[in-house]
Amino acid sequence: WLPKAHVEAPIAGSMVLAAVLLKLGGYGIIRMAPTNISTTLIYPTIAMATWGVIMTGLTCLRKTDLKALIAYSSVSHMGLVASATLIQTPWSTSGAVILMIAHGLTSSMLFCLANMLYERTNTRMLIAMRGMHKAMPLMTSYWLIASLTNLALPPTINLIGEIQIMTTLFNWSPLTIMMTAMGATITAIYSLQMFMTTQQGHLTKDSKETYPAQTRELLIMLLHALPILLLTLNLELIY
């Protein structure tokens, strides 16, 4: 239901759902897992969560709807968070919290960027949004920031959270490194593909009258990018 809710919701609903409500679910797992989940249930749950990271990533590679692609990306990242919170070690819990905060900012930023393109092109199809670098050159910088943080480029807090989760999963079971490494690779591929498809190429006939980014839109992007930068420079703010 989550990708469907993301796609059908208005932009404010998508941003709140990605940035806040998903994190409430992660917080609930952190609070309830020590007492209400037995050891026998943890193994299949983590296996399904790590497998879901790969499956949703592969789904993103085939998506032509930009908003649906971002929604499935959120599901992929939440699979890492769910598997980390179930292990219940201090290292895994802190990694899950860091990734939830990083993903909340990044995913909300991506949904907002997708909505800005939708307002100008009246479509969510990736192929109809190509060449936006020529129409909105300043917004391309924010697209680059959002795409690189989504694929966990060093030294962003997204990478720190993912590395902590991968380390704890590997210590828990060495077999999980295959799932998490493959999921990270697929994430990098579809994030770069999303950026290149929307920004590179020639403008379509319907997009040639696209108006540039407005001040309020740039301010919204700045309010997303600035916390990511500040937390990257000083991660102790989270602790």
Coordinates of N, CA and C in Angstrom, one line a residue:
W1 N 0.8 -1.2 0.0 CA 0.0 0.0 0.0 C 0.8 1.3 0.0
L2 N 2.1 1.2 0.4 CA 2.9 2.4 0.6 C 3.2 3.1 -0.7
P3 N 3.7 2.4 -1.8 CA 3.9 3.1 -3.0 C 2.6 3.7 -3.6
K4 N 1.5 3.0 -3.4 CA 0.2 3.5 -3.9 C -0.2 4.8 -3.2
A5 N 0.0 4.8 -1.9 CA -0.3 6.0 -1.1 C 0.6 7.1 -1.5
H6 N 1.9 6.9 -1.7 CA 2.8 7.9 -2.1 C 2.4 8.5 -3.4
V7 N 2.0 7.7 -4.4 CA 1.8 8.2 -5.8 C 0.4 8.9 -5.8
E8 N -0.6 8.4 -5.1 CA -1.9 9.1 -5.2 C -2.1 10.3 -4.3
A9 N -1.2 10.4 -3.3 CA -1.3 11.5 -2.4 C -0.9 12.8 -3.0
P10 N -1.4 14.0 -2.5 CA -0.8 15.2 -2.9 C 0.6 15.4 -2.4
I11 N 1.3 16.4 -2.9 CA 2.7 16.6 -2.6 C 2.9 16.7 -1.1
A12 N 2.1 17.5 -0.4 CA 2.2 17.6 1.0 C 2.1 16.3 1.7
G13 N 1.1 15.5 1.3 CA 0.9 14.2 1.9 C 2.1 13.2 1.7
S14 N 2.7 13.3 0.5 CA 3.8 12.4 0.2 C 5.0 12.8 1.0
M15 N 5.3 14.1 1.2 CA 6.4 14.6 1.9 C 6.3 14.3 3.4
V16 N 5.1 14.4 4.0 CA 4.9 14.1 5.4 C 5.0 12.6 5.6
L17 N 4.4 11.8 4.7 CA 4.4 10.4 4.8 C 5.9 9.9 4.7
A18 N 6.7 10.4 3.8 CA 8.1 9.9 3.7 C 8.9 10.4 4.8
A19 N 8.7 11.7 5.3 CA 9.6 12.3 6.2 C 9.3 12.0 7.7
V20 N 8.0 11.8 8.0 CA 7.6 11.6 9.4 C 6.9 10.3 9.7
L21 N 5.9 9.9 8.9 CA 5.1 8.7 9.3 C 5.9 7.4 9.2
L22 N 6.8 7.3 8.1 CA 7.6 6.1 8.0 C 8.6 6.0 9.2
K23 N 9.0 7.2 9.7 CA 9.9 7.2 10.9 C 9.2 6.8 12.2
L24 N 7.9 7.1 12.2 CA 7.2 6.7 13.4 C 7.1 5.1 13.4
G25 N 7.0 4.5 12.2 CA 7.0 3.1 12.2 C 8.3 2.5 12.6
G26 N 9.4 3.1 12.2 CA 10.7 2.7 12.7 C 10.9 2.8 14.2
Y27 N 10.4 4.0 14.7 CA 10.5 4.2 16.1 C 9.6 3.2 16.9
G28 N 8.5 2.8 16.3 CA 7.7 1.8 17.0 C 8.3 0.4 17.0
I29 N 9.1 0.1 16.0 CA 9.8 -1.2 16.0 C 10.9 -1.2 17.0
I30 N 11.6 0.0 17.1 CA 12.7 0.1 18.1 C 12.1 -0.1 19.5
R31 N 11.0 0.5 19.8 CA 10.4 0.4 21.1 C 9.8 -0.9 21.4
M32 N 9.2 -1.6 20.5 CA 8.5 -2.8 20.7 C 9.3 -4.1 20.5
A33 N 10.3 -4.1 19.6 CA 11.0 -5.3 19.3 C 11.6 -6.1 20.4
P34 N 12.2 -5.4 21.5 CA 12.8 -6.2 22.5 C 11.9 -7.1 23.3
T35 N 10.6 -6.7 23.4 CA 9.7 -7.5 24.2 C 8.7 -8.3 23.4
N36 N 8.3 -7.9 22.2 CA 7.2 -8.5 21.5 C 7.6 -9.4 20.4
I37 N 8.9 -9.5 20.0 CA 9.3 -10.3 18.9 C 10.2 -11.4 19.4
S38 N 9.8 -12.6 19.1 CA 10.7 -13.7 19.5 C 11.8 -13.9 18.6
T39 N 12.8 -14.7 19.1 CA 14.0 -14.9 18.3 C 13.7 -15.7 17.0
T40 N 12.8 -16.6 17.1 CA 12.5 -17.4 15.9 C 11.8 -16.6 14.8
L41 N 11.2 -15.5 15.1 CA 10.5 -14.6 14.1 C 11.5 -13.6 13.5
I42 N 12.6 -13.3 14.2 CA 13.6 -12.3 13.7 C 14.2 -12.8 12.4
Y43 N 14.6 -14.1 12.4 CA 15.3 -14.6 11.2 C 14.5 -14.5 9.9
P44 N 13.3 -15.0 9.8 CA 12.6 -14.8 8.5 C 12.2 -13.3 8.2
T45 N 12.0 -12.5 9.3 CA 11.7 -11.1 9.1 C 12.9 -10.4 8.5
I46 N 14.1 -10.6 9.0 CA 15.2 -9.9 8.5 C 15.5 -10.4 7.1
A47 N 15.4 -11.7 6.8 CA 15.6 -12.3 5.5 C 14.6 -11.6 4.5
M48 N 13.4 -11.5 4.8 CA 12.4 -10.8 3.9 C 12.7 -9.4 3.7
A49 N 13.2 -8.7 4.8 CA 13.5 -7.3 4.7 C 14.7 -7.0 3.8
T50 N 15.7 -7.8 3.9 CA 16.9 -7.7 3.1 C 16.6 -8.1 1.6
W51 N 15.8 -9.1 1.5 CA 15.4 -9.5 0.1 C 14.5 -8.4 -0.5
G52 N 13.7 -7.8 0.3 CA 12.8 -6.7 -0.2 C 13.6 -5.5 -0.7
V53 N 14.8 -5.3 -0.1 CA 15.7 -4.2 -0.6 C 16.1 -4.4 -2.0
I54 N 16.4 -5.7 -2.4 CA 16.8 -6.0 -3.7 C 15.6 -5.9 -4.7
M55 N 14.5 -6.5 -4.2 CA 13.3 -6.5 -5.1 C 12.7 -5.1 -5.4
T56 N 12.7 -4.3 -4.4 CA 12.2 -2.9 -4.7 C 13.2 -2.1 -5.5
G57 N 14.5 -2.4 -5.3 CA 15.5 -1.7 -6.1 C 15.4 -2.1 -7.6
L58 N 15.2 -3.4 -7.9 CA 14.9 -3.9 -9.2 C 13.7 -3.3 -9.8
T59 N 12.7 -3.1 -9.0 CA 11.4 -2.5 -9.4 C 11.7 -1.1 -9.8
C60 N 12.5 -0.4 -9.1 CA 12.9 1.0 -9.4 C 13.5 1.1 -10.8
L61 N 14.3 0.1 -11.1 CA 15.0 0.2 -12.4 C 14.0 0.1 -13.6
R62 N 12.8 -0.4 -13.4 CA 11.9 -0.6 -14.4 C 10.8 0.5 -14.4
K63 N 10.8 1.3 -13.4 CA 9.7 2.3 -13.2 C 9.8 3.4 -14.2
T64 N 8.7 3.8 -14.9 CA 8.7 5.0 -15.7 C 8.0 6.2 -15.1
D65 N 7.3 5.9 -14.0 CA 6.6 7.0 -13.2 C 7.6 7.5 -12.1
L66 N 8.0 8.8 -12.2 CA 9.0 9.3 -11.3 C 8.6 9.2 -9.9
K67 N 7.3 9.5 -9.6 CA 6.9 9.5 -8.2 C 6.9 8.1 -7.6
A68 N 6.5 7.1 -8.5 CA 6.5 5.7 -8.0 C 7.9 5.2 -7.8
L69 N 8.8 5.7 -8.6 CA 10.2 5.3 -8.4 C 10.7 5.8 -7.1
I70 N 10.4 7.0 -6.7 CA 10.9 7.6 -5.4 C 10.2 6.8 -4.3
A71 N 8.9 6.5 -4.5 CA 8.2 5.7 -3.4 C 8.8 4.4 -3.2
Y72 N 9.1 3.6 -4.3 CA 9.7 2.3 -4.1 C 11.1 2.4 -3.5
S73 N 11.8 3.5 -3.8 CA 13.1 3.8 -3.2 C 13.0 3.9 -1.7
S74 N 11.9 4.6 -1.2 CA 11.7 4.7 0.2 C 11.4 3.3 0.9
V75 N 10.7 2.5 0.2 CA 10.5 1.1 0.7 C 11.8 0.4 0.8
S76 N 12.7 0.5 -0.2 CA 14.0 -0.1 -0.1 C 14.8 0.3 1.1
H77 N 14.8 1.6 1.3 CA 15.6 2.1 2.5 C 15.0 1.6 3.8
M78 N 13.7 1.6 3.9 CA 13.0 1.2 5.1 C 13.3 -0.3 5.4
G79 N 13.6 -1.1 4.3 CA 13.9 -2.5 4.5 C 15.2 -2.6 5.3
L80 N 16.2 -1.8 5.0 CA 17.4 -1.7 5.8 C 17.1 -1.3 7.3
V81 N 16.3 -0.3 7.4 CA 16.0 0.1 8.8 C 15.3 -0.9 9.6
A82 N 14.3 -1.6 9.0 CA 13.6 -2.7 9.7 C 14.5 -3.8 10.1
S83 N 15.4 -4.2 9.2 CA 16.3 -5.3 9.6 C 17.3 -4.9 10.7
A84 N 17.7 -3.6 10.7 CA 18.6 -3.2 11.7 C 18.0 -3.0 13.1
T85 N 16.7 -2.6 13.1 CA 16.1 -2.4 14.4 C 15.7 -3.7 15.0
L86 N 15.6 -4.8 14.2 CA 15.2 -6.1 14.8 C 16.5 -6.8 15.5
I87 N 17.7 -6.4 15.1 CA 18.9 -7.0 15.7 C 19.0 -6.5 17.1
Q88 N 18.6 -5.2 17.4 CA 18.6 -4.6 18.7 C 20.0 -4.6 19.4
T89 N 21.0 -4.1 18.6 CA 22.3 -3.8 19.2 C 22.4 -2.3 19.2
P90 N 23.2 -1.7 20.1 CA 23.4 -0.2 20.1 C 23.9 0.3 18.7
W91 N 24.8 -0.4 18.1 CA 25.3 0.0 16.8 C 24.2 0.0 15.7
S92 N 23.4 -1.1 15.7 CA 22.4 -1.2 14.7 C 21.3 -0.2 14.9
T93 N 20.9 0.1 16.2 CA 19.9 1.1 16.5 C 20.3 2.5 16.1
S94 N 21.5 2.8 16.4 CA 22.0 4.2 16.0 C 22.1 4.3 14.5
G95 N 22.5 3.2 13.8 CA 22.5 3.3 12.3 C 21.1 3.4 11.8
A96 N 20.1 2.8 12.3 CA 18.8 2.9 11.9 C 18.2 4.3 12.1
V97 N 18.6 4.9 13.2 CA 18.1 6.3 13.5 C 18.8 7.3 12.5
I98 N 20.1 7.1 12.3 CA 20.8 8.0 11.4 C 20.2 7.9 10.0
L99 N 19.9 6.6 9.5 CA 19.4 6.4 8.2 C 18.0 7.0 8.0
M100 N 17.2 6.8 9.1 CA 15.8 7.4 9.1 C 15.8 8.9 8.9
I101 N 16.7 9.5 9.7 CA 16.8 11.0 9.6 C 17.3 11.4 8.2
A102 N 18.3 10.8 7.7 CA 18.8 11.1 6.4 C 17.8 10.8 5.3
H103 N 17.1 9.7 5.4 CA 16.1 9.4 4.4 C 14.9 10.3 4.4
G104 N 14.6 10.7 5.6 CA 13.4 11.7 5.7 C 13.7 12.9 5.0
L105 N 14.9 13.5 5.1 CA 15.2 14.7 4.4 C 15.4 14.5 2.9
T106 N 16.1 13.4 2.5 CA 16.3 13.1 1.1 C 15.1 12.7 0.4
S107 N 14.2 11.9 0.9 CA 13.0 11.4 0.2 C 12.0 12.6 0.1
S108 N 11.9 13.4 1.1 CA 11.0 14.6 1.1 C 11.5 15.5 0.0
M109 N 12.8 15.7 -0.1 CA 13.4 16.6 -1.2 C 13.1 16.0 -2.6
L110 N 13.2 14.7 -2.7 CA 13.0 14.1 -4.0 C 11.5 14.2 -4.4
F111 N 10.6 14.0 -3.5 CA 9.2 14.2 -3.8 C 8.8 15.6 -4.2
C112 N 9.4 16.6 -3.5 CA 9.2 18.0 -3.8 C 9.7 18.3 -5.2
L113 N 10.9 17.8 -5.5 CA 11.5 18.0 -6.9 C 10.6 17.4 -8.0
A114 N 10.1 16.2 -7.7 CA 9.3 15.5 -8.7 C 8.0 16.3 -8.9
N115 N 7.4 16.9 -7.8 CA 6.2 17.7 -8.0 C 6.5 19.0 -8.8
M116 N 7.6 19.6 -8.6 CA 8.0 20.8 -9.4 C 8.0 20.5 -10.9
L117 N 8.5 19.3 -11.2 CA 8.5 18.9 -12.6 C 7.1 18.6 -13.1
Y118 N 6.3 18.0 -12.2 CA 4.9 17.6 -12.6 C 4.1 18.9 -12.9
E119 N 4.3 19.9 -12.1 CA 3.6 21.2 -12.3 C 3.9 21.8 -13.6
R120 N 5.1 21.5 -14.1 CA 5.5 22.2 -15.4 C 5.2 21.3 -16.6
T121 N 5.2 20.0 -16.4 CA 5.0 19.1 -17.6 C 3.6 18.4 -17.6
N122 N 2.9 18.4 -16.4 CA 1.6 17.8 -16.3 C 1.7 16.2 -16.5
T123 N 2.9 15.7 -16.3 CA 3.0 14.2 -16.4 C 4.1 13.8 -15.4
R124 N 4.0 12.5 -15.0 CA 5.0 11.9 -14.1 C 5.9 11.0 -14.9
M125 N 5.8 10.9 -16.2 CA 6.6 10.0 -17.0 C 8.0 10.5 -17.1
L126 N 9.0 9.7 -16.9 CA 10.4 10.1 -16.9 C 10.8 10.6 -18.3
I127 N 10.3 9.9 -19.3 CA 10.8 10.2 -20.7 C 10.3 11.6 -21.1
A128 N 9.2 12.1 -20.5 CA 8.6 13.4 -20.8 C 9.3 14.5 -20.0
M129 N 10.1 14.2 -19.1 CA 10.8 15.2 -18.3 C 12.2 15.5 -18.6
R130 N 12.7 14.9 -19.7 CA 14.1 15.0 -20.0 C 14.5 16.4 -20.4
G131 N 15.8 16.7 -20.2 CA 16.3 18.0 -20.7 C 16.0 19.1 -19.7
M132 N 15.6 18.8 -18.5 CA 15.2 19.9 -17.6 C 16.4 20.8 -17.2
H133 N 17.6 20.3 -17.4 CA 18.8 21.2 -17.1 C 18.8 22.5 -17.9
K134 N 18.3 22.4 -19.1 CA 18.2 23.6 -20.0 C 17.1 24.6 -19.6
A135 N 16.1 24.1 -19.0 CA 15.0 24.9 -18.6 C 15.1 25.4 -17.2
M136 N 15.7 24.6 -16.3 CA 15.8 24.9 -14.9 C 17.3 24.6 -14.4
P137 N 18.3 25.3 -14.8 CA 19.7 25.0 -14.5 C 20.0 25.0 -13.0
L138 N 19.4 25.9 -12.3 CA 19.7 26.0 -10.9 C 19.1 24.8 -10.1
M139 N 17.9 24.4 -10.5 CA 17.3 23.2 -9.9 C 18.1 21.9 -10.1
T140 N 18.9 21.9 -11.2 CA 19.7 20.7 -11.4 C 20.7 20.5 -10.3
S141 N 21.2 21.5 -9.7 CA 22.1 21.4 -8.5 C 21.4 20.6 -7.4
Y142 N 20.1 21.0 -7.1 CA 19.4 20.3 -6.1 C 19.1 18.8 -6.5
W143 N 18.8 18.6 -7.7 CA 18.6 17.3 -8.2 C 19.8 16.4 -8.0
L144 N 21.0 17.0 -8.2 CA 22.2 16.3 -8.0 C 22.5 16.0 -6.6
I145 N 22.2 17.0 -5.7 CA 22.4 16.7 -4.2 C 21.4 15.6 -3.8
A146 N 20.2 15.7 -4.2 CA 19.2 14.7 -3.7 C 19.5 13.3 -4.3
S147 N 20.0 13.2 -5.5 CA 20.3 11.9 -6.1 C 21.5 11.3 -5.4
L148 N 22.5 12.1 -5.2 CA 23.8 11.6 -4.6 C 23.6 11.2 -3.1
T149 N 22.8 12.0 -2.4 CA 22.5 11.6 -1.0 C 21.6 10.3 -1.0
N150 N 20.7 10.2 -2.0 CA 19.9 9.0 -2.0 C 20.7 7.7 -2.3
L151 N 21.8 7.8 -3.0 CA 22.6 6.6 -3.3 C 23.8 6.5 -2.2
A152 N 23.7 7.4 -1.2 CA 24.7 7.3 -0.1 C 26.1 7.6 -0.5
L153 N 26.3 8.8 -1.1 CA 27.6 9.2 -1.5 C 28.4 9.6 -0.3
P154 N 29.7 9.2 -0.2 CA 30.5 9.7 1.0 C 30.7 11.2 0.9
P155 N 30.8 11.9 2.0 CA 30.7 11.5 3.3 C 29.3 11.8 4.0
T156 N 28.2 11.7 3.2 CA 26.9 12.1 3.7 C 26.4 11.2 4.8
I157 N 25.5 11.6 5.6 CA 25.0 10.8 6.7 C 24.2 9.6 6.2
N158 N 23.7 9.6 5.0 CA 23.1 8.4 4.4 C 24.1 7.2 4.4
L159 N 25.4 7.5 4.0 CA 26.4 6.5 3.9 C 26.7 6.0 5.3
I160 N 26.8 6.9 6.3 CA 27.1 6.5 7.7 C 26.1 5.6 8.2
G161 N 24.8 5.9 8.0 CA 23.7 5.0 8.4 C 23.8 3.7 7.8
E162 N 24.0 3.7 6.4 CA 24.0 2.4 5.7 C 25.2 1.5 6.1
I163 N 26.4 2.2 6.3 CA 27.5 1.4 6.7 C 27.4 0.8 8.1
Q164 N 26.8 1.5 9.0 CA 26.5 0.9 10.3 C 25.6 -0.2 10.2
I165 N 24.5 -0.1 9.4 CA 23.5 -1.2 9.3 C 24.2 -2.4 8.6
M166 N 24.9 -2.2 7.5 CA 25.6 -3.3 6.9 C 26.6 -4.0 7.8
T167 N 27.3 -3.2 8.6 CA 28.3 -3.8 9.5 C 27.6 -4.7 10.6
T168 N 26.5 -4.2 11.1 CA 25.8 -5.0 12.1 C 25.1 -6.2 11.5
L169 N 24.6 -6.1 10.3 CA 24.0 -7.3 9.7 C 25.1 -8.3 9.3
F170 N 26.3 -7.8 8.9 CA 27.3 -8.8 8.6 C 27.8 -9.5 9.9
N171 N 27.9 -8.8 11.0 CA 28.3 -9.4 12.2 C 27.2 -10.4 12.7
W172 N 26.0 -10.1 12.4 CA 24.9 -11.0 12.8 C 24.8 -12.2 11.9
S173 N 25.1 -12.0 10.6 CA 25.1 -13.2 9.7 C 25.9 -12.7 8.4
P174 N 27.1 -13.3 8.2 CA 27.9 -12.9 7.0 C 27.2 -13.0 5.7
L175 N 26.1 -13.9 5.6 CA 25.4 -14.0 4.3 C 24.7 -12.7 3.9
T176 N 24.3 -11.9 4.9 CA 23.6 -10.7 4.5 C 24.4 -9.7 3.7
I177 N 25.7 -9.8 3.7 CA 26.5 -8.8 2.9 C 26.2 -8.9 1.5
M178 N 25.8 -10.1 1.0 CA 25.4 -10.2 -0.4 C 24.2 -9.4 -0.8
M179 N 23.2 -9.5 0.1 CA 21.9 -8.8 -0.1 C 22.2 -7.3 0.0
T180 N 22.8 -6.8 1.1 CA 23.0 -5.4 1.3 C 23.9 -4.8 0.2
A181 N 25.0 -5.5 -0.2 CA 25.9 -4.9 -1.2 C 25.1 -4.8 -2.5
M182 N 24.3 -5.8 -2.9 CA 23.6 -5.8 -4.1 C 22.5 -4.7 -4.1
G183 N 21.9 -4.5 -2.9 CA 20.9 -3.4 -2.8 C 21.5 -2.1 -2.9
A184 N 22.7 -1.9 -2.3 CA 23.4 -0.6 -2.5 C 23.8 -0.3 -3.9
T185 N 24.3 -1.3 -4.6 CA 24.6 -1.1 -6.0 C 23.4 -0.8 -6.9
I186 N 22.3 -1.5 -6.7 CA 21.1 -1.2 -7.4 C 20.6 0.2 -7.1
T187 N 20.7 0.7 -5.9 CA 20.3 2.0 -5.5 C 21.1 3.1 -6.2
A188 N 22.4 2.8 -6.3 CA 23.2 3.8 -7.0 C 22.9 3.9 -8.5
I189 N 22.5 2.7 -9.1 CA 22.2 2.7 -10.5 C 20.9 3.5 -10.8
Y190 N 19.8 3.2 -10.1 CA 18.6 3.9 -10.4 C 18.6 5.3 -9.9
S191 N 19.4 5.7 -8.9 CA 19.5 7.1 -8.6 C 20.2 7.9 -9.7
L192 N 21.2 7.4 -10.2 CA 21.9 8.1 -11.3 C 21.1 8.1 -12.6
Q193 N 20.4 7.0 -12.8 CA 19.5 6.9 -14.0 C 18.4 7.9 -13.9
M194 N 17.8 8.1 -12.7 CA 16.8 9.1 -12.5 C 17.3 10.5 -12.7
F195 N 18.5 10.8 -12.2 CA 19.1 12.1 -12.4 C 19.4 12.4 -13.9
M196 N 20.0 11.4 -14.6 CA 20.4 11.6 -16.0 C 19.1 11.7 -16.9
T197 N 18.1 10.9 -16.6 CA 16.9 10.9 -17.4 C 16.2 12.2 -17.4
T198 N 16.1 12.8 -16.2 CA 15.3 14.0 -16.0 C 16.1 15.3 -16.4
Q199 N 17.4 15.2 -16.3 CA 18.2 16.5 -16.5 C 18.9 16.5 -17.9
Q200 N 19.3 15.4 -18.4 CA 20.1 15.3 -19.7 C 19.1 15.2 -20.9
G201 N 19.7 15.4 -22.1 CA 18.9 15.2 -23.3 C 18.3 16.5 -23.8
H202 N 17.4 16.4 -24.7 CA 16.8 17.6 -25.4 C 15.4 17.7 -24.8
L203 N 15.0 19.0 -24.6 CA 13.6 19.3 -24.1 C 12.6 18.8 -25.1
T204 N 11.5 18.3 -24.6 CA 10.4 17.9 -25.4 C 9.6 19.1 -25.9
K205 N 8.7 18.9 -26.8 CA 8.0 20.0 -27.4 C 7.1 20.7 -26.3
D206 N 6.5 19.9 -25.4 CA 5.6 20.4 -24.4 C 6.4 21.1 -23.2
S207 N 7.7 20.8 -23.1 CA 8.5 21.4 -22.0 C 9.3 22.6 -22.4
K208 N 9.2 23.1 -23.7 CA 10.0 24.2 -24.1 C 9.5 25.5 -23.5
E209 N 8.2 25.6 -23.0 CA 7.7 26.8 -22.4 C 7.8 26.7 -20.9
T210 N 8.7 25.8 -20.4 CA 8.8 25.6 -18.9 C 9.4 26.9 -18.3
Y211 N 8.8 27.3 -17.2 CA 9.3 28.5 -16.5 C 10.3 28.1 -15.5
P212 N 11.3 29.0 -15.2 CA 12.4 28.6 -14.3 C 11.9 28.5 -12.9
A213 N 12.8 28.1 -12.0 CA 12.4 27.8 -10.6 C 12.1 29.2 -9.9
Q214 N 11.1 29.1 -9.1 CA 10.7 30.3 -8.3 C 11.4 30.4 -7.0
T215 N 11.3 31.6 -6.4 CA 12.1 31.8 -5.1 C 11.6 30.8 -4.0
R216 N 10.3 30.6 -3.9 CA 9.8 29.8 -2.8 C 10.2 28.3 -3.0
E217 N 10.3 27.9 -4.3 CA 10.8 26.5 -4.6 C 12.3 26.4 -4.2
L218 N 13.1 27.4 -4.5 CA 14.5 27.3 -4.2 C 14.7 27.3 -2.7
L219 N 13.8 28.1 -2.0 CA 13.9 28.1 -0.5 C 13.5 26.8 0.1
I220 N 12.5 26.1 -0.4 CA 12.2 24.8 0.1 C 13.3 23.8 -0.1
M221 N 14.0 23.9 -1.3 CA 15.1 23.0 -1.5 C 16.3 23.3 -0.6
L222 N 16.5 24.6 -0.3 CA 17.6 25.0 0.6 C 17.3 24.5 2.0
L223 N 16.0 24.5 2.4 CA 15.7 24.0 3.8 C 15.8 22.5 3.9
H224 N 15.9 21.8 2.7 CA 16.1 20.4 2.8 C 17.6 20.1 2.7
A225 N 18.3 20.8 1.8 CA 19.7 20.5 1.6 C 20.6 21.0 2.8
L226 N 20.2 22.1 3.4 CA 21.0 22.7 4.5 C 21.1 21.7 5.7
P227 N 20.0 21.1 6.2 CA 20.2 20.1 7.3 C 21.0 18.9 6.9
I228 N 20.9 18.5 5.7 CA 21.8 17.3 5.2 C 23.2 17.7 5.4
L229 N 23.6 18.9 4.9 CA 25.0 19.4 5.0 C 25.4 19.6 6.4
L230 N 24.6 20.2 7.2 CA 25.0 20.4 8.6 C 25.1 19.1 9.4
L231 N 24.2 18.1 9.2 CA 24.4 16.8 9.9 C 25.6 16.1 9.4
T232 N 25.9 16.2 8.1 CA 27.1 15.6 7.5 C 28.4 16.1 8.2
L233 N 28.4 17.4 8.4 CA 29.6 18.1 9.0 C 29.7 17.8 10.5
N234 N 28.5 17.6 11.2 CA 28.5 17.4 12.6 C 27.5 16.4 13.0
L235 N 27.9 15.1 12.9 CA 26.9 14.0 13.1 C 26.5 13.9 14.6
E236 N 27.3 14.6 15.5 CA 26.9 14.5 16.9 C 25.6 15.2 17.2
L237 N 25.1 16.0 16.3 CA 23.8 16.6 16.5 C 22.7 15.6 16.7
I238 N 22.8 14.4 16.0 CA 21.8 13.4 16.1 C 21.9 12.7 17.5
Y239 N 23.1 12.5 18.0 CA 23.2 11.8 19.3 C 22.9 12.8 20.4

